[in-house]
Amino acid sequence: MLFHLDFHVEYGAAMSQQDLFSTWSREAEAALGAKKAGVVVDLWKVAGERRVIAIVDVDSHDTLDEISLTLPIMVEMGQYVTINVSALRRYEDFAGTVNKLLES
């Protein structure tokens, strides 16, 4: 199952930028490891924003929840992170459905 994850990261007044970078470094290590393992299809950092976009391929909604709840950035500062999630469908599959509906 493919999902589009859009992470918006803020940080509280008590957290220094250095602390944020430290957490983000641990998150980057985990994210790049997941990419190498094939769970993360690809990752992008939005220029000029504290925002990361990921496409992930997991076997279930439950797995997505488990992963998102245990990410270093969520464990360390989850109250400052918003994740917008969209389920994705391969366009080829959609096109096949449209063609099948067109024939009926």
Short mmCIF file of C-alpha atoms in Angstrom, two decimals:
data_model
loop_
_atom_site.label_atom_id
_atom_site.label_comp_id
_atom_site.label_asym_id
_atom_site.label_seq_id
_atom_site.Cartn_x
_atom_site.Cartn_y
_atom_site.Cartn_z
CA MET A 1 0.00 0.00 0.00
CA LEU A 2 1.40 3.34 -1.02
CA PHE A 3 0.98 6.45 1.10
CA HIS A 4 2.00 10.07 0.67
CA LEU A 5 3.17 11.53 4.00
CA ASP A 6 3.58 15.26 4.43
CA PHE A 7 5.40 16.14 7.67
CA HIS A 8 5.19 19.69 9.05
CA VAL A 9 7.71 20.20 11.85
CA GLU A 10 7.55 22.98 14.44
CA TYR A 11 9.45 23.29 17.69
CA GLY A 12 8.69 24.83 21.05
CA ALA A 13 10.28 27.89 22.60
CA ALA A 14 12.19 25.72 25.09
CA MET A 15 13.88 23.78 22.28
CA SER A 16 16.99 25.27 20.71
CA GLN A 17 17.70 25.04 17.01
CA GLN A 18 20.65 22.80 17.93
CA ASP A 19 18.27 20.42 19.73
CA LEU A 20 16.00 20.40 16.68
CA PHE A 21 18.95 19.57 14.41
CA SER A 22 20.00 16.77 16.76
CA THR A 23 16.54 15.19 16.61
CA TRP A 24 16.34 15.76 12.86
CA SER A 25 19.70 14.05 12.41
CA ARG A 26 18.40 10.91 14.18
CA GLU A 27 15.24 11.10 12.07
CA ALA A 28 17.27 11.41 8.86
CA GLU A 29 19.30 8.33 9.78
CA ALA A 30 16.10 6.32 10.37
CA ALA A 31 14.43 7.65 7.21
CA LEU A 32 17.42 6.90 4.99
CA GLY A 33 17.66 3.42 6.53
CA ALA A 34 13.97 2.85 5.72
CA LYS A 35 14.62 4.06 2.17
CA LYS A 36 17.49 1.60 1.81
CA ALA A 37 15.19 -1.17 3.14
CA GLY A 38 12.52 -0.29 0.55
CA VAL A 39 9.83 0.91 2.96
CA VAL A 40 10.37 4.51 1.92
CA VAL A 41 10.05 4.85 -1.85
CA ASP A 42 11.45 8.37 -1.83
CA LEU A 43 11.92 11.43 0.40
CA TRP A 44 12.00 15.16 -0.24
CA LYS A 45 12.79 18.10 2.02
CA VAL A 46 10.77 21.18 1.01
CA ALA A 47 13.21 24.05 0.53
CA GLY A 48 12.78 26.93 2.95
CA GLU A 49 10.33 25.06 5.22
CA ARG A 50 10.52 22.60 8.09
CA ARG A 51 8.64 20.13 5.94
CA VAL A 52 9.42 16.66 4.57
CA ILE A 53 7.44 14.66 2.02
CA ALA A 54 7.72 10.88 1.84
CA ILE A 55 6.19 8.16 -0.28
CA VAL A 56 6.09 4.90 1.68
CA ASP A 57 5.14 1.36 0.71
CA VAL A 58 3.78 -0.64 3.65
CA ASP A 59 1.61 -3.75 3.95
CA SER A 60 -1.21 -2.21 6.00
CA HIS A 61 -2.69 0.84 7.68
CA ASP A 62 -1.61 -0.67 11.00
CA THR A 63 2.01 -0.79 9.87
CA LEU A 64 1.82 2.83 8.78
CA ASP A 65 0.50 3.80 12.22
CA GLU A 66 3.19 1.82 14.01
CA ILE A 67 5.96 3.33 11.91
CA SER A 68 4.68 6.89 12.24
CA LEU A 69 4.29 6.60 16.02
CA THR A 70 7.83 5.28 16.52
CA LEU A 71 9.80 7.64 14.30
CA PRO A 72 12.53 9.46 16.28
CA ILE A 73 11.00 12.85 15.51
CA MET A 74 7.58 11.68 16.74
CA VAL A 75 8.95 10.09 19.91
CA GLU A 76 11.08 13.11 20.79
CA MET A 77 8.81 15.97 19.70
CA GLY A 78 5.58 14.54 18.32
CA GLN A 79 3.48 17.33 19.81
CA TYR A 80 5.17 19.67 17.30
CA VAL A 81 4.81 17.46 14.22
CA THR A 82 1.75 17.22 11.98
CA ILE A 83 1.53 14.44 9.42
CA ASN A 84 -0.96 14.67 6.57
CA VAL A 85 -1.49 11.24 5.00
CA SER A 86 -3.00 10.34 1.64
CA ALA A 87 -3.47 6.80 0.36
CA LEU A 88 -2.14 6.48 -3.17
CA ARG A 89 -3.22 4.35 -6.08
CA ARG A 90 -0.94 3.62 -9.00
CA TYR A 91 -2.13 5.52 -12.03
CA GLU A 92 -1.87 2.42 -14.23
CA ASP A 93 -4.42 0.66 -11.99
CA PHE A 94 -6.75 3.66 -12.13
CA ALA A 95 -6.46 3.83 -15.93
CA GLY A 96 -7.34 0.12 -16.12
CA THR A 97 -10.44 0.68 -14.01
CA VAL A 98 -11.51 3.62 -16.17
CA ASN A 99 -11.10 1.55 -19.32
CA LYS A 100 -13.07 -1.35 -17.78
CA LEU A 101 -15.88 1.04 -16.77
CA LEU A 102 -15.88 2.54 -20.23
CA GLU A 103 -16.45 -0.91 -21.76
CA SER A 104 -19.39 -1.79 -19.52
#
